[in-house]
XYZ file of C-alpha atoms in Angstrom:
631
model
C -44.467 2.241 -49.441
C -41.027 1.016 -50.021
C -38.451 0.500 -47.131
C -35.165 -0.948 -47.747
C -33.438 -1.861 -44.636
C -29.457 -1.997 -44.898
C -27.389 -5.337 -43.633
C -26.508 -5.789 -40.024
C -23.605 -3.420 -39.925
C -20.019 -4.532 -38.130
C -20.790 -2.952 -34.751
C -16.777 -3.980 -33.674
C -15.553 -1.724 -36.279
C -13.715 1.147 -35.522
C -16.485 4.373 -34.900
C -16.105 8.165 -34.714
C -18.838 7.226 -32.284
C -16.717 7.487 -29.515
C -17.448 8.831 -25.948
C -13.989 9.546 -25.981
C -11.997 11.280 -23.248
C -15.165 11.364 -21.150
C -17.459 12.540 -23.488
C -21.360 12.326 -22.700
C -22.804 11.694 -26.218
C -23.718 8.463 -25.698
C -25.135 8.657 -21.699
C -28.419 6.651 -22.339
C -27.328 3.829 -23.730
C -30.109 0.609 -23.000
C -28.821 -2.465 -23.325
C -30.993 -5.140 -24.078
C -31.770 -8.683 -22.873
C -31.258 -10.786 -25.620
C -33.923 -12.825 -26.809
C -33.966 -15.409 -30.050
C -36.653 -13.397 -32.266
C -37.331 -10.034 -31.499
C -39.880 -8.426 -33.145
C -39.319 -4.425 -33.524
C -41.855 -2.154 -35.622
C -43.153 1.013 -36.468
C -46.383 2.101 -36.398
C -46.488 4.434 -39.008
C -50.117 7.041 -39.456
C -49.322 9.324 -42.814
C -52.454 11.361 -43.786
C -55.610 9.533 -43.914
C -53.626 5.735 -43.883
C -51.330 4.132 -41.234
C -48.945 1.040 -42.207
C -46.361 -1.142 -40.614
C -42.389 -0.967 -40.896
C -40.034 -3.510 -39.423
C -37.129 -2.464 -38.061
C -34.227 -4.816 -38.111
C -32.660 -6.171 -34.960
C -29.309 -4.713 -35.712
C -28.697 -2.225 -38.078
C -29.780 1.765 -38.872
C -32.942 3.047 -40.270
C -33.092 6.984 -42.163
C -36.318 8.821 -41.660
C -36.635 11.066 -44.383
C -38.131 12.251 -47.895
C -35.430 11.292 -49.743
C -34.475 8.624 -51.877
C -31.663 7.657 -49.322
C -33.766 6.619 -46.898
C -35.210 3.683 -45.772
C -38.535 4.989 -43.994
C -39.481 7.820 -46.928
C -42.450 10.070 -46.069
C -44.456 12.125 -48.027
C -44.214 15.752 -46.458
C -42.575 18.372 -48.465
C -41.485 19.900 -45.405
C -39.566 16.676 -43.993
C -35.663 16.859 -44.254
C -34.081 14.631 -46.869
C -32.441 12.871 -44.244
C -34.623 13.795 -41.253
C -33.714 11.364 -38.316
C -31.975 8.127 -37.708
C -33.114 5.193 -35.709
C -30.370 2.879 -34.366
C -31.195 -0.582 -33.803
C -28.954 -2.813 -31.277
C -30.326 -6.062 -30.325
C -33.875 -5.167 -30.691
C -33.245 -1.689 -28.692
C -33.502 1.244 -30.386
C -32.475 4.610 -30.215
C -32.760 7.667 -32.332
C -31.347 10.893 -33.271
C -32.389 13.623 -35.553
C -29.981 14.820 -38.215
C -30.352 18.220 -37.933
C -33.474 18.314 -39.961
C -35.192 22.040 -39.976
C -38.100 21.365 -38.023
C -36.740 18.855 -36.024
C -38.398 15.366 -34.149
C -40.418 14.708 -31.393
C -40.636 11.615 -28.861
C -43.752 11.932 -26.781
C -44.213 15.632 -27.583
C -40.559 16.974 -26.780
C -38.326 17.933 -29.596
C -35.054 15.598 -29.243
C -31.516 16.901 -28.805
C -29.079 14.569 -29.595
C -29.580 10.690 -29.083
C -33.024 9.711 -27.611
C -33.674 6.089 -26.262
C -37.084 4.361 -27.748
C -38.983 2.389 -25.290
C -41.913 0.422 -26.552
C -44.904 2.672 -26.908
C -43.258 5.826 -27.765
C -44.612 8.050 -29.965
C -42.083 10.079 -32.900
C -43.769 12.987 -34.441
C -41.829 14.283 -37.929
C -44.315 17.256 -38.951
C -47.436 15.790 -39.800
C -46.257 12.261 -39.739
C -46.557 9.846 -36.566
C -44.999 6.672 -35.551
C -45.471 4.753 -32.225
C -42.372 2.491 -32.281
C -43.002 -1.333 -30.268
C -40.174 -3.851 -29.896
C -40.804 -6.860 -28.045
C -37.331 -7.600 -26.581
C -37.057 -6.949 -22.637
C -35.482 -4.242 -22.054
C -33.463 -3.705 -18.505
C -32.205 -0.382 -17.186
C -29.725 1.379 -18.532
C -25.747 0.752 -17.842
C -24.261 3.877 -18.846
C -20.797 4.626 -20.808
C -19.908 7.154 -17.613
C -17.992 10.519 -18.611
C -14.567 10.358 -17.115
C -15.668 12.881 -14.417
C -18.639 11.129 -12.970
C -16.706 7.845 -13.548
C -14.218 9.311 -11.187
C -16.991 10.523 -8.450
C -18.475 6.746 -8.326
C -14.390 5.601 -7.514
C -14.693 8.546 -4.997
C -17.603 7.461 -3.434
C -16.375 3.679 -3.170
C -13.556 4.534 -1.405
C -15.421 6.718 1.212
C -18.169 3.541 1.600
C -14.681 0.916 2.428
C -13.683 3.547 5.231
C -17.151 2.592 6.578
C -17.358 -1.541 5.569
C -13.888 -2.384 5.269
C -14.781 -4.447 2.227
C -12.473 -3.992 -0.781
C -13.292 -3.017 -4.048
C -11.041 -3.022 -7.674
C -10.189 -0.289 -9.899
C -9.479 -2.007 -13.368
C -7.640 -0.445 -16.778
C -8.168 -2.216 -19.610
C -5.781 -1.035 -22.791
C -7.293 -1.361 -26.343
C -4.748 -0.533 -27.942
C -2.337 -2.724 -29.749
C 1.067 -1.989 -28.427
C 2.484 -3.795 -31.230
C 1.409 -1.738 -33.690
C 2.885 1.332 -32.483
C 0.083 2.174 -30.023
C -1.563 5.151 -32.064
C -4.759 6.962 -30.789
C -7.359 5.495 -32.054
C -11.272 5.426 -31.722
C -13.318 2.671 -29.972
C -17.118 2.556 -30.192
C -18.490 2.867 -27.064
C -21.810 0.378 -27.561
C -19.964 -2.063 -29.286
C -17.726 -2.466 -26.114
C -20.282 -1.665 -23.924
C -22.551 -4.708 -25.479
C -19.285 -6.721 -25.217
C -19.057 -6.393 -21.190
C -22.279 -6.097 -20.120
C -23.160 -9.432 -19.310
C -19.845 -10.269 -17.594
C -20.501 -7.105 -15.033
C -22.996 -6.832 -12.193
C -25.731 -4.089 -11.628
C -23.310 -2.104 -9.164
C -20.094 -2.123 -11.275
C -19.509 0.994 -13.494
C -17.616 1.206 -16.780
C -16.195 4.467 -18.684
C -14.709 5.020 -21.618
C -11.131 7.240 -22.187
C -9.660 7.808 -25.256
C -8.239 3.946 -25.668
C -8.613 2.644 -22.718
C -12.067 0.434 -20.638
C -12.067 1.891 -17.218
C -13.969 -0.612 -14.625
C -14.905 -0.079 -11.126
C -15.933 -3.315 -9.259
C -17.069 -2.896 -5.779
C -17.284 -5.330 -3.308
C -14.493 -7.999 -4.920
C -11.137 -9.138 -3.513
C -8.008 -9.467 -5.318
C -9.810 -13.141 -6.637
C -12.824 -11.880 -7.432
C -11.531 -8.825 -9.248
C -9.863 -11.409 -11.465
C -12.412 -13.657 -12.263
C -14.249 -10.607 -13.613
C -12.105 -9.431 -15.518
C -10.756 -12.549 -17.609
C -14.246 -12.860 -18.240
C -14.213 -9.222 -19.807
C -11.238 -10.113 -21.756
C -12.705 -13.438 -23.183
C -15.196 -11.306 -24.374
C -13.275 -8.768 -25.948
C -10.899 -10.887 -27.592
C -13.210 -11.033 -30.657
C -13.876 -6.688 -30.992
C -10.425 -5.396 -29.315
C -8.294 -8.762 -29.195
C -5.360 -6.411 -28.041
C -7.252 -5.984 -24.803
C -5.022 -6.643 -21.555
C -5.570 -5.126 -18.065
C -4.656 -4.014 -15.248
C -5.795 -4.072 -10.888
C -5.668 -2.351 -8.657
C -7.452 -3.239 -5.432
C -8.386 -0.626 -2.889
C -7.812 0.043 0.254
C -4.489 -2.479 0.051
C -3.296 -0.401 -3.265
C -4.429 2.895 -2.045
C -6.958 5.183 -1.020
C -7.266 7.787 -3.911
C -8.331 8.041 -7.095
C -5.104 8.586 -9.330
C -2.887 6.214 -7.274
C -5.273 3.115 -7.886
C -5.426 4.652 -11.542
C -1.660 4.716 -11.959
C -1.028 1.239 -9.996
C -3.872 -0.571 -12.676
C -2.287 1.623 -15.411
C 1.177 0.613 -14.651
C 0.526 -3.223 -14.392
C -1.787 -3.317 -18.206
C 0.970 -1.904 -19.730
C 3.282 -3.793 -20.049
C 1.264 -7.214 -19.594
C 0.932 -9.498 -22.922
C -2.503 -9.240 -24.987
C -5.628 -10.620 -23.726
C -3.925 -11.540 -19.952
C -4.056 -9.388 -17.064
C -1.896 -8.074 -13.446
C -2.323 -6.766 -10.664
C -0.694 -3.318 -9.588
C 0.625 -5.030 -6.211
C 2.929 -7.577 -8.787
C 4.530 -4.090 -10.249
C 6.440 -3.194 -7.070
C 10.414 -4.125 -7.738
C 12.194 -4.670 -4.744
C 15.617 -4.139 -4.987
C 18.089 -5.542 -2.222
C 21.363 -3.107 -1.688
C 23.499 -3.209 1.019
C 21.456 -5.315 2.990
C 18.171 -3.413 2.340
C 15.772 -3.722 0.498
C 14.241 -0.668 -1.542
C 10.893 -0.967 -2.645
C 9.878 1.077 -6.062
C 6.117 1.401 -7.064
C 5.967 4.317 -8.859
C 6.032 4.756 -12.815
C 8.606 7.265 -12.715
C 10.961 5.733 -10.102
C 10.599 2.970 -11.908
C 12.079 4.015 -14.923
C 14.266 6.262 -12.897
C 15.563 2.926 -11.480
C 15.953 1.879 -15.391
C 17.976 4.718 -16.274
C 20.618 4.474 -12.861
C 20.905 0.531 -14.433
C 22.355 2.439 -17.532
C 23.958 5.094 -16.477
C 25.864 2.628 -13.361
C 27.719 0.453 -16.788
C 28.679 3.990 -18.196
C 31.947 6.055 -16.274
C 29.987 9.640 -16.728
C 29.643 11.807 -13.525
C 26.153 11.720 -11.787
C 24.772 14.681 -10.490
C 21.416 13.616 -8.207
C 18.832 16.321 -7.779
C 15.801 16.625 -5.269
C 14.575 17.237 -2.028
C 16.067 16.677 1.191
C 15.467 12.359 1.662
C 13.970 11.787 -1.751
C 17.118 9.035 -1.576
C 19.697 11.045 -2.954
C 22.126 8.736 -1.395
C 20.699 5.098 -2.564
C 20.649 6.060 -5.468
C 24.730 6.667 -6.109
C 24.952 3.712 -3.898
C 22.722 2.052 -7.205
C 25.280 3.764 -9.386
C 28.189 2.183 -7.689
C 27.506 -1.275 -6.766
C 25.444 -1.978 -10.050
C 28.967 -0.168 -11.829
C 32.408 -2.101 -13.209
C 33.803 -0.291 -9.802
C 31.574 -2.124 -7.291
C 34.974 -4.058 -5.894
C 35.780 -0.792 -5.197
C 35.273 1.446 -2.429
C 32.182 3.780 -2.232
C 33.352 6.860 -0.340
C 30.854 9.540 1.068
C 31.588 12.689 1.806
C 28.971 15.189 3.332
C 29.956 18.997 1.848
C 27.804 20.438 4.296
C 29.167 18.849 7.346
C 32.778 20.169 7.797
C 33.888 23.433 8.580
C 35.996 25.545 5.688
C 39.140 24.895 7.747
C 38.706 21.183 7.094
C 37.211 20.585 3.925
C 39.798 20.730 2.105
C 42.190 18.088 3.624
C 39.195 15.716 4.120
C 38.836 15.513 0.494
C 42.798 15.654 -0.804
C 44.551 14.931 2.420
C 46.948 16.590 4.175
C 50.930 15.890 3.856
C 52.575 15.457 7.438
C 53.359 18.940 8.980
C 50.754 20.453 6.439
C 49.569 22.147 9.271
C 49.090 22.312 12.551
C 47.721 19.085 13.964
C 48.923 17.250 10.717
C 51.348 15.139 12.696
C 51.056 11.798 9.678
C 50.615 12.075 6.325
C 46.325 11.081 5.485
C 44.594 9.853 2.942
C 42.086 12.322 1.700
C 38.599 10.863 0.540
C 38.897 11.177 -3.091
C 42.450 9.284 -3.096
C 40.938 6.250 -0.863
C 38.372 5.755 -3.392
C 40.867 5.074 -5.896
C 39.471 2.493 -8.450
C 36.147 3.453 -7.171
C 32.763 5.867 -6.649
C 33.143 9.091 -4.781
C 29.668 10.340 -3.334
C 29.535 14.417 -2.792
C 26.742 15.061 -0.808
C 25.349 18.536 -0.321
C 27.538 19.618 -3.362
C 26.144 23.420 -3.392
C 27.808 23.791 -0.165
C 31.700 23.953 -1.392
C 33.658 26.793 -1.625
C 35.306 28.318 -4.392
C 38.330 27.758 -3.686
C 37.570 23.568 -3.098
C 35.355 23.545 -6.406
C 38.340 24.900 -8.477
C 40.588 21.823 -6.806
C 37.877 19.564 -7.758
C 37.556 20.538 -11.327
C 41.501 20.353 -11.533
C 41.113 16.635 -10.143
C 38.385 15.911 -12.270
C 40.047 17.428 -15.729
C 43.342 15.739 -15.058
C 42.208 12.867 -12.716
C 45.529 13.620 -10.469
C 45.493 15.280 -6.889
C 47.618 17.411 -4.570
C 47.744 16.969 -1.196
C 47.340 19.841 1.511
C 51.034 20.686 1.875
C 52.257 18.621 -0.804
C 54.565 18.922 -3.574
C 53.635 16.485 -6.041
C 50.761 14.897 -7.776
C 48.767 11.406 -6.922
C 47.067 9.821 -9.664
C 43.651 8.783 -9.022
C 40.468 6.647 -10.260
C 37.536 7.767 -9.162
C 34.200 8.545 -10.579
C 32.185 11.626 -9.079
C 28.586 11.120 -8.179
C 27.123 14.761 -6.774
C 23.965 15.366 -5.122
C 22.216 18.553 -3.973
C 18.988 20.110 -3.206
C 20.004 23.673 -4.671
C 19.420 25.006 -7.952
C 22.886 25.523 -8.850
C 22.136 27.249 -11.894
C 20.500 29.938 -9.966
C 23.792 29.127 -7.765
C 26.120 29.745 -10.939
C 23.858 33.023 -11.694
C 24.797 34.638 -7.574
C 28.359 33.617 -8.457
C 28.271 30.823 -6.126
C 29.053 28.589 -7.467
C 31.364 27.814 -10.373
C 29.732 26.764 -14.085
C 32.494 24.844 -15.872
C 32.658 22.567 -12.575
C 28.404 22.062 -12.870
C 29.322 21.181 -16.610
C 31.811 18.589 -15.778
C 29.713 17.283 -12.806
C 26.642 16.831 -14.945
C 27.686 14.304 -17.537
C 24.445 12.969 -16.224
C 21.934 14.490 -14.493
C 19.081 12.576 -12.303
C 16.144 14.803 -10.631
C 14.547 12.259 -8.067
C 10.873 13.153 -7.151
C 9.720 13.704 -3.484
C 7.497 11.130 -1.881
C 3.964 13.644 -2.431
C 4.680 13.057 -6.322
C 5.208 9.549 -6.112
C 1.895 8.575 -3.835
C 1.342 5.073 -5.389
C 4.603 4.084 -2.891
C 2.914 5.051 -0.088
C 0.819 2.215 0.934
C 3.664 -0.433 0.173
C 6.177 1.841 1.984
C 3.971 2.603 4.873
C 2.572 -1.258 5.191
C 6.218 -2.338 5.607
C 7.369 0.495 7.884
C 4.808 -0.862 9.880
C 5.921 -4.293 9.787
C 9.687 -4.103 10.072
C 8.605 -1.847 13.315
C 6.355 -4.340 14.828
C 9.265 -6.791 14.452
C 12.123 -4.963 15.842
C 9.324 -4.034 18.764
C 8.772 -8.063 19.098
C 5.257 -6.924 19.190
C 2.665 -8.637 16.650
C 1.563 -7.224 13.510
C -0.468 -3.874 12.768
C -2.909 -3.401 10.066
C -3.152 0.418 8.763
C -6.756 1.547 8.391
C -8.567 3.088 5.411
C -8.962 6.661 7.224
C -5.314 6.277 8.252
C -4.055 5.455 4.679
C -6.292 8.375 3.173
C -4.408 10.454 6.432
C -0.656 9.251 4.710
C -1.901 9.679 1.139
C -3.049 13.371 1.636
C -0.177 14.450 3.482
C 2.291 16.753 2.240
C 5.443 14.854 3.508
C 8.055 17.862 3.365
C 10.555 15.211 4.885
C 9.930 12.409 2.535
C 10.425 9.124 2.559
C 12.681 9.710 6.038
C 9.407 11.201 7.549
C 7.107 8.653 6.440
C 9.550 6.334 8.399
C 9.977 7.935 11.337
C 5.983 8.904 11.752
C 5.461 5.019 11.746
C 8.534 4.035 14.071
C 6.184 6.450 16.340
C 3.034 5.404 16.070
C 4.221 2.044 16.494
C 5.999 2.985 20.106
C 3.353 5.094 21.569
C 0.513 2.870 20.449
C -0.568 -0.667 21.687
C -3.921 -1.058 19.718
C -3.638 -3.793 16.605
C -4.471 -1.030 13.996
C -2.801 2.184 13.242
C -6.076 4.393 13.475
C -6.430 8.100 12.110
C -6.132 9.301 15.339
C -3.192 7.889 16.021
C -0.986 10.495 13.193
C -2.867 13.339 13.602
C -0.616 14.772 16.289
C 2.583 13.694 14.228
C 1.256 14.954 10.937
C -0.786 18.004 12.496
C -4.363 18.876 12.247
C -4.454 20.376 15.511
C -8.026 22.705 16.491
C -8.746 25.814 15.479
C -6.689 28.535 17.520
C -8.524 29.725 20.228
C -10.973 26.929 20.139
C -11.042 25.756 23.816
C -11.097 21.424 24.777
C -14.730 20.456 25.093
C -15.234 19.353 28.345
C -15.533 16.270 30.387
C -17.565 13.514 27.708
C -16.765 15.762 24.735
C -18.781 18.102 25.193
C -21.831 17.075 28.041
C -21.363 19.287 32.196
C -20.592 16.964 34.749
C -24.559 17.993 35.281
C -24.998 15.404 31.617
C -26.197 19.204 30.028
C -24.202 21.118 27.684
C -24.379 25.303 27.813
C -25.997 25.231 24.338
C -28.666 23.444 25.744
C -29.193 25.160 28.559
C -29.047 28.359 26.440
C -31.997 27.083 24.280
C -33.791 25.892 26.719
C -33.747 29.636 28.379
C -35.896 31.977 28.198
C -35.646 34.607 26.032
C -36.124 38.492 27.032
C -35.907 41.525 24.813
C -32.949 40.311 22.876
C -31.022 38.360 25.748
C -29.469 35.141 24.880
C -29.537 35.623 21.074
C -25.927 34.580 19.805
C -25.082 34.289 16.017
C -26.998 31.046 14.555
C -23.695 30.243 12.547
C -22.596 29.556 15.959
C -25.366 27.712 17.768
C -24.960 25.269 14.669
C -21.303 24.561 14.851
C -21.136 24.021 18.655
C -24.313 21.944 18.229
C -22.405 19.862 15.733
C -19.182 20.046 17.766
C -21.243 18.626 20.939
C -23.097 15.925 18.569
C -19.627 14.929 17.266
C -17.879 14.399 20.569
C -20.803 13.195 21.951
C -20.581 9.885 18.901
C -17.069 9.743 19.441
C -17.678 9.057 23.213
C -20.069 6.193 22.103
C -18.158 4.564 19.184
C -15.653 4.831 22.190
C -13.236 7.086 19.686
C -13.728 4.986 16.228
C -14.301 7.847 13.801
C -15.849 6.101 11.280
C -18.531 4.262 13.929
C -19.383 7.462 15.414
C -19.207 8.739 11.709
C -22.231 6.382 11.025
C -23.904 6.995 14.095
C -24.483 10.719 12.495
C -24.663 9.967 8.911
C -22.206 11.850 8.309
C -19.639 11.214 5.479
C -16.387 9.915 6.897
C -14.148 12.726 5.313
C -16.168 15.347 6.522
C -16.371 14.022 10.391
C -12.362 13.515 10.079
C -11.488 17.167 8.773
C -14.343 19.019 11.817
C -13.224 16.875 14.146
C -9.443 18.381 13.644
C -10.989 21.711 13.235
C -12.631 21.076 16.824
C -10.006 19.528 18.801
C -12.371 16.323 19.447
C -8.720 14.125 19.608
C -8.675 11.266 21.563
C -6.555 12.609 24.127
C -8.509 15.989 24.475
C -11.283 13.673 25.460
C -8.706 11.376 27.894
């Protein structure tokens, strides 16, 4: 029998082969310990003879009856091209290719890719091969779909709650930037052969699209990078555009798609073949005397396009939520502006009454009115030269917005009472939390003055789209409070974090602020716990649920009524109470009676049940087992 064997094949190449976006194609992947020689062989019984085939150590092998492939067997009723075997290092692993009648390993017909371990038998009709390889072969590391790559991150960050120890979410980028950063396809073994022996047994690795996801437990910010310029050394052969990313959890965050999107944000712009960390991303900004810290992608670039927009003379209208920072950022407009020797007036739309308005903004004459004894300089005029800041803009009247727009047009004013005209410089930044086209639609609100307004137009996120600030934001709320307290410095904890993170924060940043300014006053212990917001940020029990008593839960008799009801005797149908019940005041009892023990440390008396952290924190709000019900 003939068998040609084709050349070791460039495994680095670019592959269709791709477990891209998550796919699960290539799940059972065994990588091999490498050995000098490896010998790899099959065993091949064909009617009344049997012979031997080598296998290469690298390379592909066709099963078939035609004159394509390399293993050719005699059966009629064999496929052309019957089945491939994949050789990698001495491992093997093989698929059938769609043949009618398909292939067996060990009696089961195979679906898809099959790993070979030595000894297993391949049936192809009438034909029989027991494959052998001598390398050592170790379990499997697996190319992880995105999902299940995302459950193992999940999973890590509910085992720090419990250890405290950090762990790193890593993004490495494949793809070359430079050359215009197209989609392209990356085999998954090749990179998977690539990184295996720089990772441990307990790190994972997945593959999206262009990008090497890596989740490395148990490592601190130095560890984390040891690991992964050894990853990179490696790659810089296969993918030597490969840079990368770090985020390190709990400091970075507590969730899944803010560790993603700090590691994300720091490969991306890094130079090939070097790596960041997500906590080197944050720009800090110092305005006024404060400084602003920006995490997040978006504000990020948002901050990018104020720069721009501040050397330009166009009017700014700001959009968002009430204290998504409407305010710092025309205070960014104007001090990073050619008017910054100017004055930056503010005027609050919502704040005056009708009466007022419009002398606050274009000043009255003397004996304008009653009450108008001098003659005053109305806001827009005393920011001649300079930035005038209308906050709260969908709150003007008609009448006001039509004076505007005639200030704007012809950049001259009229006081209240006056006869002539002032000539003023001023440039109009506008802010509101009101869809004023909806505003224009009602008649509210007047369209060529929202067209004039919004020469440039800024929409600023609120703080629950932009979670990747909160840890930074929250860990220095905490310290500038412990320092105006003169009290010493608070550590938040990983149930606390995941608390902040999964919070709605209606108020914004504002709230974030003033919830830690709290916690801070009421609280002398040396770590903000969960406990500690769940009053502030709510979670209270269910309505109608009563306050356990005395010892969460135990008489002053050290028996509970459940107890005392099972231990009862039962008559006729006496003392039979839904079992849906029993069980959750059992667990409520169980619950307050750990949290008396782990003397109200959620995750000890988490442990103490076995119970996963998450869980104990969301029943314990359900049953009212806070701290103080159990003061």
């Amino acid at each position: 029998m003939a068998i040609r064997l084709p050349p070791k094949p460039d495994t680095w190449n670019e592959s269709t082969r791709s477990a891209d976006d998550g796919g699960t194609a290539q799940q059972d992947t065994i990588l091999p310990m490498r050995a000098g020689n490896v010998d790899a062989y099959l065993l091949l019984f064909e009617g009344p003879s049997s012979s031997v085939v080598n296998l290469p150590q690298d390379g592909e092998v066709v099963v078939g009856r035609g004159e394509g492939a390399q293993v050719r067997l005699r059966d009629g009723s064999v496929s052309r091209s019957h089945a491939r075997i994949t050789m990698t290092g001495g491992a093997a692993q093989i698929a059938d290719l769609g043949s009618q009648n398909g292939t067996k390993v060990n009696g089961e017909t195979i679906a898809g890719t099959r790993v070979l371990s030595s000894g297993d038998v391949i049936t192809v009709l009438t034909t029989t091969m027991v494959f052998h390889s001598s390398v050592r072969q170790r379990a499997a590391r697996q190319m992880l779909p995105a999902a299940a790559f995302r459950i193992r991150v999940e999973e890590e960050i509910d085992r720090v709650a419990r250890s405290r120890r950090s762990f790193a979410l890593v993004v490495v980028a494949l793809a070359d930037r430079e050359a215009g950063g197209g989609r392209r396809l990356f085999d998954h073994l090749a990179l998977l052969l690539a990184v295996d022996s720089q990772l441990r047994r307990i790190d994972a690795v997945a593959l999206t699209g262009s990008e090497l996801l890596l989740l490395l437990p148990e490592v601190d910010t130095a560890g984390a990078r040891d690991v992964v310029q050894r990853v990179l050394k490696a790659l810089r052969g296969p993918v030597p555009s490969a840079r990368a990313g770090i985020a390190v959890g709990p400091a970075d965050g507590n969730d899944v798609d803010v560790l993603m999107i700090g590691a994300r944000a720091a490969a991306e712009p890094t130079a090939r073949g070097e790596l960041a960390l997500a906590a080197d991303t944050y720009r800090t900004i110092e305005l006024d005397g404060r400084n602003l810290l920006v995490a997040d992608p978006a504000m990020l670039r948002l901050i990018a396009l104020l720069e721009r927009l501040a050397k330009a003379d166009l009017p700014v209208l700001v959009c968002g939520e009430t204290g998504t920072g409407k305010e710092l950022a025309a205070t960014v407009l104007h001090r990073w502006s050619n008017r910054a020797a100017r004055p930056l007036v503010v005027l609050n739309c919502a704040a005056l009454p009708e009466a007022l308005a419009e002398s606050e903004r274009f000043g009255p004459e003397k004996g304008a009115f009653t009450g108008a004894v001098t003659q005053k300089t109305g806001a827009l005029e005393a920011a001649d030269g300079g930035t005038v800041f209308l906050d709260e803009l969908g709150e003007l009247s008609l009448a006001v917005q039509a004076k505007l727009l005639r200030a704007l047009e012809t950049k001259r004013i009229t006081r209240v009472g006056g006869q002539g005209e002032v000539a003023v410089d001023i440039r109009i930044v506008a802010a509101t939390n009101r869809d004023l086209d909806a505003e224009v639609k009602a008649g509210r609100f007047r369209q060529d003055l929202l067209f004039r307004l919004g020469g440039a137009t800024v929409w600023l996120p609120p703080l629950r789209d932009r979670r990747r600030e909160i840890p930074p934001l929250a860990q220095r709320f905490v310290a500038d409070a412990c320092v105006r307290a003169g009290r010493e410095a608070m550590t938040i904890a990983p149930e606390a974090m995941q608390l902040l993170l999964d919070y709605a924060w209606p108020g914004t940043v504002r709230e974030l602020r003033n919830v830690i300014d709290y916690v801070v006053a009421a609280h002398d212990d040396p770590v903000v716990a969960a406990w500690h917001l769940v009053e502030r940020l709510g979670g209270e029990g269910r309505s109608g649920r009563t306050r356990p008593p005395p010892h969460a839960g135990a008489s002053s008799s050290g028996s509970h009524p459940l107890l005392e009801t099972l231990d009862a005797p039962v008559r006729g149908g006496e003392g039979f109470v839904a079992l849906e019940e029993e069980v959750r005041e059992l667990e409520k009892l169980r619950m307050g009676q750990a949290l008396e023990a782990a003397k109200g440390n959620q995750t000890a008396a988490a442990e103490l049940l076995k119970m996963a952290l998450r869980t104990f924190q969301a029943k314990a709000k359900a049953y009212g087992l806070r701290r103080k019900d159990r003061d």
